[in-house]
Short mmCIF file of N, CA, C and O in Angstrom, two decimals:
data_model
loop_
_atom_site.label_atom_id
_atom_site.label_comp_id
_atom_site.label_asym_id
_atom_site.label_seq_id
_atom_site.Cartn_x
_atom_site.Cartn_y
_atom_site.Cartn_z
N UNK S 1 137.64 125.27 48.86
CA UNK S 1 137.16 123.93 49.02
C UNK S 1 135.71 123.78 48.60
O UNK S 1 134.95 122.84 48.84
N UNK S 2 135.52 124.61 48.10
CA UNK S 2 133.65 124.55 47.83
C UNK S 2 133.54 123.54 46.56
O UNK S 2 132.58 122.80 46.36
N UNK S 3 134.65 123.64 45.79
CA UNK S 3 134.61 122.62 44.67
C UNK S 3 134.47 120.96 45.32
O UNK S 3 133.90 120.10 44.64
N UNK S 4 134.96 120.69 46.48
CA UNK S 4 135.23 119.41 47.02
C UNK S 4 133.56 118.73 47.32
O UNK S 4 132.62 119.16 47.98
N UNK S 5 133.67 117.88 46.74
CA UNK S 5 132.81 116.43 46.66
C UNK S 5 132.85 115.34 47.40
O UNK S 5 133.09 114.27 46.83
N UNK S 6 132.62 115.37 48.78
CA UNK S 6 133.05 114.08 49.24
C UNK S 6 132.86 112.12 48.69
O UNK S 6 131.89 111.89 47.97
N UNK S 7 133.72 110.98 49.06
CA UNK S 7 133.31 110.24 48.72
C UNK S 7 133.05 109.21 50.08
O UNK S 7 133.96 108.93 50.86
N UNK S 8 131.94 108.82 50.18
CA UNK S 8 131.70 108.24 51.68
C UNK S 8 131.03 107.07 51.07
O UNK S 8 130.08 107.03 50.29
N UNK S 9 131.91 105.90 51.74
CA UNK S 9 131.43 104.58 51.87
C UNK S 9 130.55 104.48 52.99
O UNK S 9 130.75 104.84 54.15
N UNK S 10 129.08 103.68 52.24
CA UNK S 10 127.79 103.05 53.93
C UNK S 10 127.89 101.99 53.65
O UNK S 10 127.89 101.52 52.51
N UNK S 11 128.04 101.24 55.00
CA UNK S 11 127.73 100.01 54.98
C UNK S 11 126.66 100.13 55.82
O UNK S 11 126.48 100.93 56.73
N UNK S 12 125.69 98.91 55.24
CA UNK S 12 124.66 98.78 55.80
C UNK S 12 124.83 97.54 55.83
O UNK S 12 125.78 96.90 55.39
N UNK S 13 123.43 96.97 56.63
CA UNK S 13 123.24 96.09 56.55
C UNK S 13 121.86 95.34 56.02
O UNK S 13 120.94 96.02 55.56
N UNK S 14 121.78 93.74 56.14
CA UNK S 14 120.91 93.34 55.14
C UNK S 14 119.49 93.30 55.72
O UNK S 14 118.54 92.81 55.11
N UNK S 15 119.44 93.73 56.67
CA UNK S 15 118.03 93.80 57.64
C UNK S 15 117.21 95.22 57.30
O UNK S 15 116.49 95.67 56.41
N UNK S 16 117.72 95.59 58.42
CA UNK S 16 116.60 97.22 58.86
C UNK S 16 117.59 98.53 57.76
O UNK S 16 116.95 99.43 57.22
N UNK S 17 118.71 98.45 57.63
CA UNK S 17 118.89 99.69 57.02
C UNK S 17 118.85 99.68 55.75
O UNK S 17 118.95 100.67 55.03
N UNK S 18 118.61 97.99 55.21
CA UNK S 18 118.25 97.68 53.28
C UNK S 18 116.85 98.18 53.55
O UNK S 18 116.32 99.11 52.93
N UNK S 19 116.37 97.58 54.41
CA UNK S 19 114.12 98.25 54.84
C UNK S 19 114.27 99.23 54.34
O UNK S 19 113.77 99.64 53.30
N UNK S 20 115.18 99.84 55.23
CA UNK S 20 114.53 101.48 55.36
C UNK S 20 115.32 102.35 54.17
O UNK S 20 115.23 103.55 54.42
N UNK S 21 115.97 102.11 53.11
CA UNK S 21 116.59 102.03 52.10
C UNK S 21 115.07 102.29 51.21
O UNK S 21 114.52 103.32 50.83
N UNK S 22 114.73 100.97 51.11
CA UNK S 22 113.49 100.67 50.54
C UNK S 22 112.49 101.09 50.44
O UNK S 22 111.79 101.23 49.43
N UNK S 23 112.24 101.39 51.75
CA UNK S 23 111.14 102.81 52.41
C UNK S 23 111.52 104.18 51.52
O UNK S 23 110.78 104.90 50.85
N UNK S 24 113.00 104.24 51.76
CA UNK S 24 113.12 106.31 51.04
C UNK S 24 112.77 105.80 49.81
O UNK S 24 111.98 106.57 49.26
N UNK S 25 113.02 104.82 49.13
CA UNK S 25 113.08 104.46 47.38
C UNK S 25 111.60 104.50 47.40
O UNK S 25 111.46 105.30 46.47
N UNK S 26 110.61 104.28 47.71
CA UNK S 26 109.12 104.25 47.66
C UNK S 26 108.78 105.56 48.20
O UNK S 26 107.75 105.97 47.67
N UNK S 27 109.19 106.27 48.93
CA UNK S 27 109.02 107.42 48.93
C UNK S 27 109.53 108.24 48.24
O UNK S 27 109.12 109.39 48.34
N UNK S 28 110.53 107.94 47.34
CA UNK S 28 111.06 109.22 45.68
C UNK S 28 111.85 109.82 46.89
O UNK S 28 111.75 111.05 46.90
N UNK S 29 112.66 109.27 48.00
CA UNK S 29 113.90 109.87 48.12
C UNK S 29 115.10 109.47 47.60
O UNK S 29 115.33 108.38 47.06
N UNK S 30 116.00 110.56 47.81
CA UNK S 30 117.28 109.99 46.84
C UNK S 30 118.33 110.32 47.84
O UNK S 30 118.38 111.24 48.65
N UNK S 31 119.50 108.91 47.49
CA UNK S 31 120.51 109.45 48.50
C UNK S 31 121.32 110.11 46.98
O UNK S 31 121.17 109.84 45.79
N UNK S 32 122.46 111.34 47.91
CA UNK S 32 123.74 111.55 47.52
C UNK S 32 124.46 110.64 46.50
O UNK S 32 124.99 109.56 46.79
N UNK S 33 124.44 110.99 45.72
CA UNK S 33 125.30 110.33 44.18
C UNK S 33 127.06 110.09 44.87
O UNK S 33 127.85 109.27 44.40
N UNK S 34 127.29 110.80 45.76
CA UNK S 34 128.66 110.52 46.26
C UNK S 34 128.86 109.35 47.57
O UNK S 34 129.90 108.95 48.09
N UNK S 35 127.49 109.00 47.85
CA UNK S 35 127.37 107.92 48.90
C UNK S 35 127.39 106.43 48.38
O UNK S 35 126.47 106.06 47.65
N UNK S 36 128.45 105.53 48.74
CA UNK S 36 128.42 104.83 47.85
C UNK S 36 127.79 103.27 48.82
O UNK S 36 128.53 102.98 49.75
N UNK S 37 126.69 102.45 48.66
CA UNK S 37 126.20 101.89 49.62
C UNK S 37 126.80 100.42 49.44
O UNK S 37 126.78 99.80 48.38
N UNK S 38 127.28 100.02 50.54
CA UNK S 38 128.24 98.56 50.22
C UNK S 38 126.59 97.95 51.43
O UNK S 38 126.20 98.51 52.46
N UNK S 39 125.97 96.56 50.69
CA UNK S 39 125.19 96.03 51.85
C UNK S 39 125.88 94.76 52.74
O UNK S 39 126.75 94.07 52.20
N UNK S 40 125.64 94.61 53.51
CA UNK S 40 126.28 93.87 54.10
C UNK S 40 125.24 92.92 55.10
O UNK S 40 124.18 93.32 55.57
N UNK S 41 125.89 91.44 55.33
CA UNK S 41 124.74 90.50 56.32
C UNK S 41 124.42 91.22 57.43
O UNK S 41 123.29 91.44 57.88
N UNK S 42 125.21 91.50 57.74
CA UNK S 42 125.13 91.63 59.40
C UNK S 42 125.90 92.88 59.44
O UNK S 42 126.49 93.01 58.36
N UNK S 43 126.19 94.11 60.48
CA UNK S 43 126.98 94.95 60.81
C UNK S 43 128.10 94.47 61.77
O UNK S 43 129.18 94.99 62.04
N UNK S 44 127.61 93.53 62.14
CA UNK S 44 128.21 92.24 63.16
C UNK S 44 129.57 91.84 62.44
O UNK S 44 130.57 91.36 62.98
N UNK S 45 129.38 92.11 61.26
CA UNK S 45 130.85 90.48 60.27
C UNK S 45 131.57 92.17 59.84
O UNK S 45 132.30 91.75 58.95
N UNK S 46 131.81 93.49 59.86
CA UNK S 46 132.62 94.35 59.26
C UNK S 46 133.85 93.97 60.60
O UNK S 46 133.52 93.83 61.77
N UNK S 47 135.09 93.88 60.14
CA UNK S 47 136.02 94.22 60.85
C UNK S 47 136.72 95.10 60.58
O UNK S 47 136.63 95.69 59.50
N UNK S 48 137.38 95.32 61.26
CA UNK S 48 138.37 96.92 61.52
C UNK S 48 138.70 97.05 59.94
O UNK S 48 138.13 97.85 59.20
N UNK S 49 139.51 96.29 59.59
CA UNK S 49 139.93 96.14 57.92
C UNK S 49 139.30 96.68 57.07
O UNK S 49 139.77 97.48 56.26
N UNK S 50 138.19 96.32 57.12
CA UNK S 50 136.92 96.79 56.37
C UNK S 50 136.53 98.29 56.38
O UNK S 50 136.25 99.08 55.48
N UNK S 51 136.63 98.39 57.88
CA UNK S 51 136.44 99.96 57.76
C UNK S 51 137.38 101.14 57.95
O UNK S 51 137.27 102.35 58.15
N UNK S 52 138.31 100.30 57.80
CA UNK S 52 139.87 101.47 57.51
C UNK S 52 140.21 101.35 56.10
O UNK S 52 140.63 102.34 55.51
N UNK S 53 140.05 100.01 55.38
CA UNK S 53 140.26 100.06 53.34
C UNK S 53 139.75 101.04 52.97
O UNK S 53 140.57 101.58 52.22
N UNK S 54 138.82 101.67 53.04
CA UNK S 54 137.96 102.84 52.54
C UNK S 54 138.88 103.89 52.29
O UNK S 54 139.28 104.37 51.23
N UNK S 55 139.19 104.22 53.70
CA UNK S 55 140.20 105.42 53.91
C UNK S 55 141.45 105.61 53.01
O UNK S 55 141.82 106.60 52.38
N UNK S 56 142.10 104.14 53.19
CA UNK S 56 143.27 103.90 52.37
C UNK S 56 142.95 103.88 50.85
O UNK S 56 143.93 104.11 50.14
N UNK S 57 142.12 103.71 50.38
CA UNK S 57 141.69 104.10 49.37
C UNK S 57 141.12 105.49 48.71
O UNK S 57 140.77 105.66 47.54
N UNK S 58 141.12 106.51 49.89
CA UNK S 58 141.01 107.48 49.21
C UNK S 58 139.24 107.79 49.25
O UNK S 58 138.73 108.69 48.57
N UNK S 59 138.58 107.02 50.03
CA UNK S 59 137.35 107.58 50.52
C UNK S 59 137.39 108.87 51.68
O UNK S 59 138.42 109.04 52.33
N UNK S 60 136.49 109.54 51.82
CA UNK S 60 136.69 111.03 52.74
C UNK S 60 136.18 110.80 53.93
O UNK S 60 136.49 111.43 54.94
N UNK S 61 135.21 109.72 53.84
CA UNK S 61 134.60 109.19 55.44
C UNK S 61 133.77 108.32 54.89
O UNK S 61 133.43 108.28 53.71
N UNK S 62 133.26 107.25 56.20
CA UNK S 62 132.91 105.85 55.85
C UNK S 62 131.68 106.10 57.54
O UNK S 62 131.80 106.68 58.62
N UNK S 63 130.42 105.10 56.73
CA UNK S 63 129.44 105.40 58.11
C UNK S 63 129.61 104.08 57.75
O UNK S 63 130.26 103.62 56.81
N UNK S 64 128.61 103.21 59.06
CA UNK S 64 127.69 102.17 59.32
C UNK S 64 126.42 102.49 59.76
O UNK S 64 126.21 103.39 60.57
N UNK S 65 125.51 101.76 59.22
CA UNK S 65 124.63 101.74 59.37
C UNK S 65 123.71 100.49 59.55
O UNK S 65 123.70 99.70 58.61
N UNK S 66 123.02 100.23 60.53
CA UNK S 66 122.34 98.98 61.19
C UNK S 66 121.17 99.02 62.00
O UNK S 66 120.51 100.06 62.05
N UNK S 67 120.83 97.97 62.68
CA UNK S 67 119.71 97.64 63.29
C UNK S 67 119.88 98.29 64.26
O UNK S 67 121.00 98.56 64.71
N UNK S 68 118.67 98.71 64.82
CA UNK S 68 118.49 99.08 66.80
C UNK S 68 118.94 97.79 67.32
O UNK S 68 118.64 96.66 66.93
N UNK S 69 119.85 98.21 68.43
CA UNK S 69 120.08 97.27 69.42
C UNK S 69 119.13 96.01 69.92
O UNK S 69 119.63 94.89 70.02
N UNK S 70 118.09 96.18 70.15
CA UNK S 70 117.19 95.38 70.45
C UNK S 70 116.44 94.72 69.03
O UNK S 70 115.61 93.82 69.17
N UNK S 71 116.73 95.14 67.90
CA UNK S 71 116.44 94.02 67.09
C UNK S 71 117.00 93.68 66.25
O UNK S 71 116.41 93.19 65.29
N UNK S 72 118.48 93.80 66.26
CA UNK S 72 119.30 93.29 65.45
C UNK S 72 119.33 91.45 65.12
O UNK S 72 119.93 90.58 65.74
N UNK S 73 118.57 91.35 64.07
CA UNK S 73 118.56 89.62 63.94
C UNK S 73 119.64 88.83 64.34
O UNK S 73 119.52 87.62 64.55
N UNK S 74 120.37 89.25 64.41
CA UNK S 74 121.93 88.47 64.96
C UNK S 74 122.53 88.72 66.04
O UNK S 74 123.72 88.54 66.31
N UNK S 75 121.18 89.40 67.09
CA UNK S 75 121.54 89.50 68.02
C UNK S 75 122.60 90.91 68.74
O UNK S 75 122.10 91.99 69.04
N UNK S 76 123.91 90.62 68.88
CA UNK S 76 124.55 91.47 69.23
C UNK S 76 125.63 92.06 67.88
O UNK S 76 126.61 92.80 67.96
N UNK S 77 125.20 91.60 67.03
CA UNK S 77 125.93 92.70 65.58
C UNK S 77 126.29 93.86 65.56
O UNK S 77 127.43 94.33 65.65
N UNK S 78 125.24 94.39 65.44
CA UNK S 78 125.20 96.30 65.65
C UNK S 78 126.50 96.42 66.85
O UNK S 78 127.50 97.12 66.69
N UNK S 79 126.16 95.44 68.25
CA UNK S 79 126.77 95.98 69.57
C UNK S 79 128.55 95.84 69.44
O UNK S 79 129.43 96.29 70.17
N UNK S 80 128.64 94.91 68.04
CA UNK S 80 129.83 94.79 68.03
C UNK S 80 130.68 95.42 66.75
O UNK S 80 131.90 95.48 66.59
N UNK S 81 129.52 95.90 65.83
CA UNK S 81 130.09 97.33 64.98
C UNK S 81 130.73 98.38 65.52
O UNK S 81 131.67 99.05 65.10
N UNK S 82 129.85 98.46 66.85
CA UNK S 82 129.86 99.73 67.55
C UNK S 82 130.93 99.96 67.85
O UNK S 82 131.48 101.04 67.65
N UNK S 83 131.54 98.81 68.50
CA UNK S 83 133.14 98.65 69.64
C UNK S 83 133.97 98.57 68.41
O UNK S 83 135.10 99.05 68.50
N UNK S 84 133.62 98.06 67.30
CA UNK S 84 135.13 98.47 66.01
C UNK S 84 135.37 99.50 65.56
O UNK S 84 136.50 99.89 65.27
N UNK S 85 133.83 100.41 65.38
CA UNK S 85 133.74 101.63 64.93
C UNK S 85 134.33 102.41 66.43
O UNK S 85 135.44 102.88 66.16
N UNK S 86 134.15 102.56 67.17
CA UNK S 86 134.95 102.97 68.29
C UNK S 86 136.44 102.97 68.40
O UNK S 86 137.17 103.79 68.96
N UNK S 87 136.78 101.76 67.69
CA UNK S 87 138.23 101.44 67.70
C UNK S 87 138.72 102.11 66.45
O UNK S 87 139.83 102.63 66.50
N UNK S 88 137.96 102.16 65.22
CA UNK S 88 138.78 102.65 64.23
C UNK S 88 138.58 104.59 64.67
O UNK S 88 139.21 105.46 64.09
N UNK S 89 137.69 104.82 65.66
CA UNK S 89 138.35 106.59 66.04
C UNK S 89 139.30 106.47 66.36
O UNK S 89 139.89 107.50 66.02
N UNK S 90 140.01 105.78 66.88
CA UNK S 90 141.49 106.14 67.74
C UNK S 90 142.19 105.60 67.26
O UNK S 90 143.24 105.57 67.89
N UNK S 91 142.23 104.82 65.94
CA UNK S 91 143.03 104.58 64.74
C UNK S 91 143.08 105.88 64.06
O UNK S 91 144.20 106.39 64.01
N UNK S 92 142.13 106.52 63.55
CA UNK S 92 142.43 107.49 63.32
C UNK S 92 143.04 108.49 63.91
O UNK S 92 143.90 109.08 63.26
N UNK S 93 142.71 108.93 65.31
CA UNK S 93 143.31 109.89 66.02
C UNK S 93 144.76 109.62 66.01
O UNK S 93 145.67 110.41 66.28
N UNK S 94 144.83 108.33 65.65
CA UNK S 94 146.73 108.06 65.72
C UNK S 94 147.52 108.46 64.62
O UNK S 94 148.73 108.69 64.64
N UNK S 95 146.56 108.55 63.38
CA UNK S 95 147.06 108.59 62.34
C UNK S 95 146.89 110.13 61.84
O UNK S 95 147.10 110.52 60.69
N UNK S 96 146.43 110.99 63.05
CA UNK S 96 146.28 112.09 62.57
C UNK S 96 145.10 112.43 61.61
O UNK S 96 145.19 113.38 60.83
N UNK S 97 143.99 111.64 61.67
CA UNK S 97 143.02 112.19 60.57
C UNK S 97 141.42 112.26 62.16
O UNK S 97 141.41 111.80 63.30
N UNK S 98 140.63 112.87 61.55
CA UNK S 98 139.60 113.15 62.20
C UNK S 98 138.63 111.97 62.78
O UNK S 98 138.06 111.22 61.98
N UNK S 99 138.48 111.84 64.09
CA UNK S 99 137.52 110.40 63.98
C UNK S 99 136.36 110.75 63.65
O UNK S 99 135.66 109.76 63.46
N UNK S 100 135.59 112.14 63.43
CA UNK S 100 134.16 112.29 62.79
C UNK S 100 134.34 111.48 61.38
O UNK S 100 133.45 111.55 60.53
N UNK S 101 135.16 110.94 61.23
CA UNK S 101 135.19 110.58 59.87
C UNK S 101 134.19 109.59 59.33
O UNK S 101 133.59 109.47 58.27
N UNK S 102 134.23 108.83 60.64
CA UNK S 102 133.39 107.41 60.95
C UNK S 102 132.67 107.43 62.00
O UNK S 102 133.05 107.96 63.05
N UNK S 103 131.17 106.67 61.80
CA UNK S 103 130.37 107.15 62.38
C UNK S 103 129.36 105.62 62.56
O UNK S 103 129.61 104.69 61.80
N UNK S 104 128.31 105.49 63.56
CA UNK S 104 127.88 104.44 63.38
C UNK S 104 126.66 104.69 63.61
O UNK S 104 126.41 105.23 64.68
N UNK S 105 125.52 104.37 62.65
CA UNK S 105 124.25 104.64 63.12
C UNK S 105 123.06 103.49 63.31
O UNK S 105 123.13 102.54 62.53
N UNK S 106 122.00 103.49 64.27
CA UNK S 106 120.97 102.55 64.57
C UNK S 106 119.46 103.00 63.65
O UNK S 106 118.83 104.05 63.77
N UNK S 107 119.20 102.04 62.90
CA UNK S 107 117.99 102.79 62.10
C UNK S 107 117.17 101.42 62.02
O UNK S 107 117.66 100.33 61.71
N UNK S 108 116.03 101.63 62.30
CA UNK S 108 114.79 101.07 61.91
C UNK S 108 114.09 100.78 60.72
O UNK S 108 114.31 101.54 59.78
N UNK S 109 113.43 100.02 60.58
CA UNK S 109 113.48 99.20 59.13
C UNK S 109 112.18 100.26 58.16
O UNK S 109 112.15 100.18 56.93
N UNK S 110 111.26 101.15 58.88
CA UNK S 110 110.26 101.79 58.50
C UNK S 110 110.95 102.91 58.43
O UNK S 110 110.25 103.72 57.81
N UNK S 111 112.24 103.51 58.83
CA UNK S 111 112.95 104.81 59.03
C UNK S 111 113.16 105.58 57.45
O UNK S 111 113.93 106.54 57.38
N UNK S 112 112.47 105.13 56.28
CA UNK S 112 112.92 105.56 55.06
C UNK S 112 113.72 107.24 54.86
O UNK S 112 114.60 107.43 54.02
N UNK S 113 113.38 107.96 55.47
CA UNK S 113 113.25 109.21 55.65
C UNK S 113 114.67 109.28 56.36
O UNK S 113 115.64 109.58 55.67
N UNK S 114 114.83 109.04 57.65
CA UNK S 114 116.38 108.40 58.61
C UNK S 114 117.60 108.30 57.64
O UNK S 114 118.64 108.96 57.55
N UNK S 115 117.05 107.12 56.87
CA UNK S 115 118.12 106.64 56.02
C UNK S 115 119.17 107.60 55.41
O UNK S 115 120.40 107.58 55.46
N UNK S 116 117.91 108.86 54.54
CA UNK S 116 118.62 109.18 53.29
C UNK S 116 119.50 110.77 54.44
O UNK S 116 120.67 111.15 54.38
N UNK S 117 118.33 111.33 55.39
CA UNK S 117 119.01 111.93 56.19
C UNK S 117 120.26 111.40 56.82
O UNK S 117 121.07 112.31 57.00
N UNK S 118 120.69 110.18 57.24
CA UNK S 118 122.22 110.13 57.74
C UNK S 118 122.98 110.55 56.54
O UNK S 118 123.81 111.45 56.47
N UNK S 119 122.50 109.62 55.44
CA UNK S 119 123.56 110.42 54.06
C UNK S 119 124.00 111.30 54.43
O UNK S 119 125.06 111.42 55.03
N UNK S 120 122.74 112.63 53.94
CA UNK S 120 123.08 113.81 54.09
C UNK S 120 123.97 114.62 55.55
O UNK S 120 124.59 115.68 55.62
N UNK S 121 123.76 113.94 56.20
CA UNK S 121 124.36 114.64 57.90
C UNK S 121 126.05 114.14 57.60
O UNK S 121 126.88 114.94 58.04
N UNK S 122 126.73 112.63 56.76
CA UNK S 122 127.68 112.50 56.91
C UNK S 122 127.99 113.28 56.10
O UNK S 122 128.76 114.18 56.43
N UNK S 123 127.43 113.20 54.57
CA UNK S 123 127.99 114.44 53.89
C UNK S 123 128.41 115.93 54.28
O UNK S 123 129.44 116.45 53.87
N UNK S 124 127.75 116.39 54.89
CA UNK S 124 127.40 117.53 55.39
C UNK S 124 129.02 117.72 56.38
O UNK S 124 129.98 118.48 56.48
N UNK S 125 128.57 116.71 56.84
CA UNK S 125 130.19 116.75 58.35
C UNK S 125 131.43 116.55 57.28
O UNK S 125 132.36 117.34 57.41
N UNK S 126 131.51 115.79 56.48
CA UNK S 126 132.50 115.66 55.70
C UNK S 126 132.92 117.02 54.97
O UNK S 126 134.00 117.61 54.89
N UNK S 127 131.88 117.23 54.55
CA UNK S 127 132.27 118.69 53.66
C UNK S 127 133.17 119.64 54.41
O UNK S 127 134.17 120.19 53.95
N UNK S 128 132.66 119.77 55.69
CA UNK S 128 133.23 120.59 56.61
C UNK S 128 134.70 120.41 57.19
O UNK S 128 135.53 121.27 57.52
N UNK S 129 134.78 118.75 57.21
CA UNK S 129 136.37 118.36 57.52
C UNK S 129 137.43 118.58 56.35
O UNK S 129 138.60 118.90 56.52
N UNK S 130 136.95 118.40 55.46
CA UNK S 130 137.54 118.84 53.89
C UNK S 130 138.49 117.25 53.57
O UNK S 130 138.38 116.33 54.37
N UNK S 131 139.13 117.16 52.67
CA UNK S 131 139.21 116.08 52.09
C UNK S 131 140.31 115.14 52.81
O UNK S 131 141.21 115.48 53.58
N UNK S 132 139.91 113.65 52.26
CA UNK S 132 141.09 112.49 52.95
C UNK S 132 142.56 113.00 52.92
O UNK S 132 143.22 112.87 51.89
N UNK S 133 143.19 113.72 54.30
CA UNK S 133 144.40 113.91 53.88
C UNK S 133 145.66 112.69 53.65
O UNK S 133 146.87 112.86 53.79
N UNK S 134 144.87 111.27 53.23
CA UNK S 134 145.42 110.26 53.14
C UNK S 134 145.40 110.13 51.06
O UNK S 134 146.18 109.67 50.24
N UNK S 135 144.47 110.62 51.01
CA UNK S 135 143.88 110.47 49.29
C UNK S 135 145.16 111.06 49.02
O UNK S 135 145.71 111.96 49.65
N UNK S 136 145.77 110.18 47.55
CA UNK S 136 147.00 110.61 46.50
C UNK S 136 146.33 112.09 45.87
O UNK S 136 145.23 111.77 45.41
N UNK S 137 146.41 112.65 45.80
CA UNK S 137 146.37 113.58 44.44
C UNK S 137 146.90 113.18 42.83
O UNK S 137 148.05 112.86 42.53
N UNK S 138 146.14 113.25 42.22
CA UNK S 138 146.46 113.43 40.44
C UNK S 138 147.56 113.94 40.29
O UNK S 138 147.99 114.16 39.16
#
């Protein structure tokens, strides 16, 4: 499996984790060429759908990524990523695939550094789970 490349969908959102996006890019960090960044208004508007298509498509794991609780512009967004991303673990656990798959993180808009590190930490966990046993093969 050392050949394996994961492909991980982020959603972010259009506040603190585009910031802090912005922040690593001014600092000459780079995310993962296999991270593929979907932005999004709010972390608030992803529903379950959203973050199970990935899978069914043959992505290897899917994060979120959003505001701290306390300053999410929309209030309770993040708080309600959280409870879908919660729900799609035990979608998975039903379906037999790993819920590390999906993951939800709180990042700050100055966090540039944060940012490109979750990349790397989902990558990292992914590598280790080894590939979507949902993905078709060639």
């Amino acid at each position: 499996m050392t050949d394996f490349e994961p492909q991980i969908i982020a959603f972010c959102c259009s506040n603190c984790a585009s910031a802090a996006a912005t922040v690593a890019e001014s600092m000459s960090l780079t995310m993962p060429d296999n991270v593929k960044v979907v932005q999004v208004p709010c972390t608030g508007r992803l529903e379950i759908l959203h973050l199970l298509k990935p899978f069914e498509e043959g992505a290897d794991g899917v994060y979120v990524a959003g505001c701290q609780a306390d300053s999410c512009q929309y209030i309770s967004g993040i708080s309600q990523a959280a409870k879908r991303v919660a729900h799609v673990k035990k979608v998975l656990e039903e379906l037999e695939m790993e819920p590390e798959r999906i993951e939800i993180f709180n990042l700050s808009a100055g966090r540039g550094r944060r940012f490109v590190d979750v990349a790397h930490e989902m990558l990292n966990r992914i590598k280790e789970l080894g590939p979507n046993p949902v993905r078709v093969k060639p």
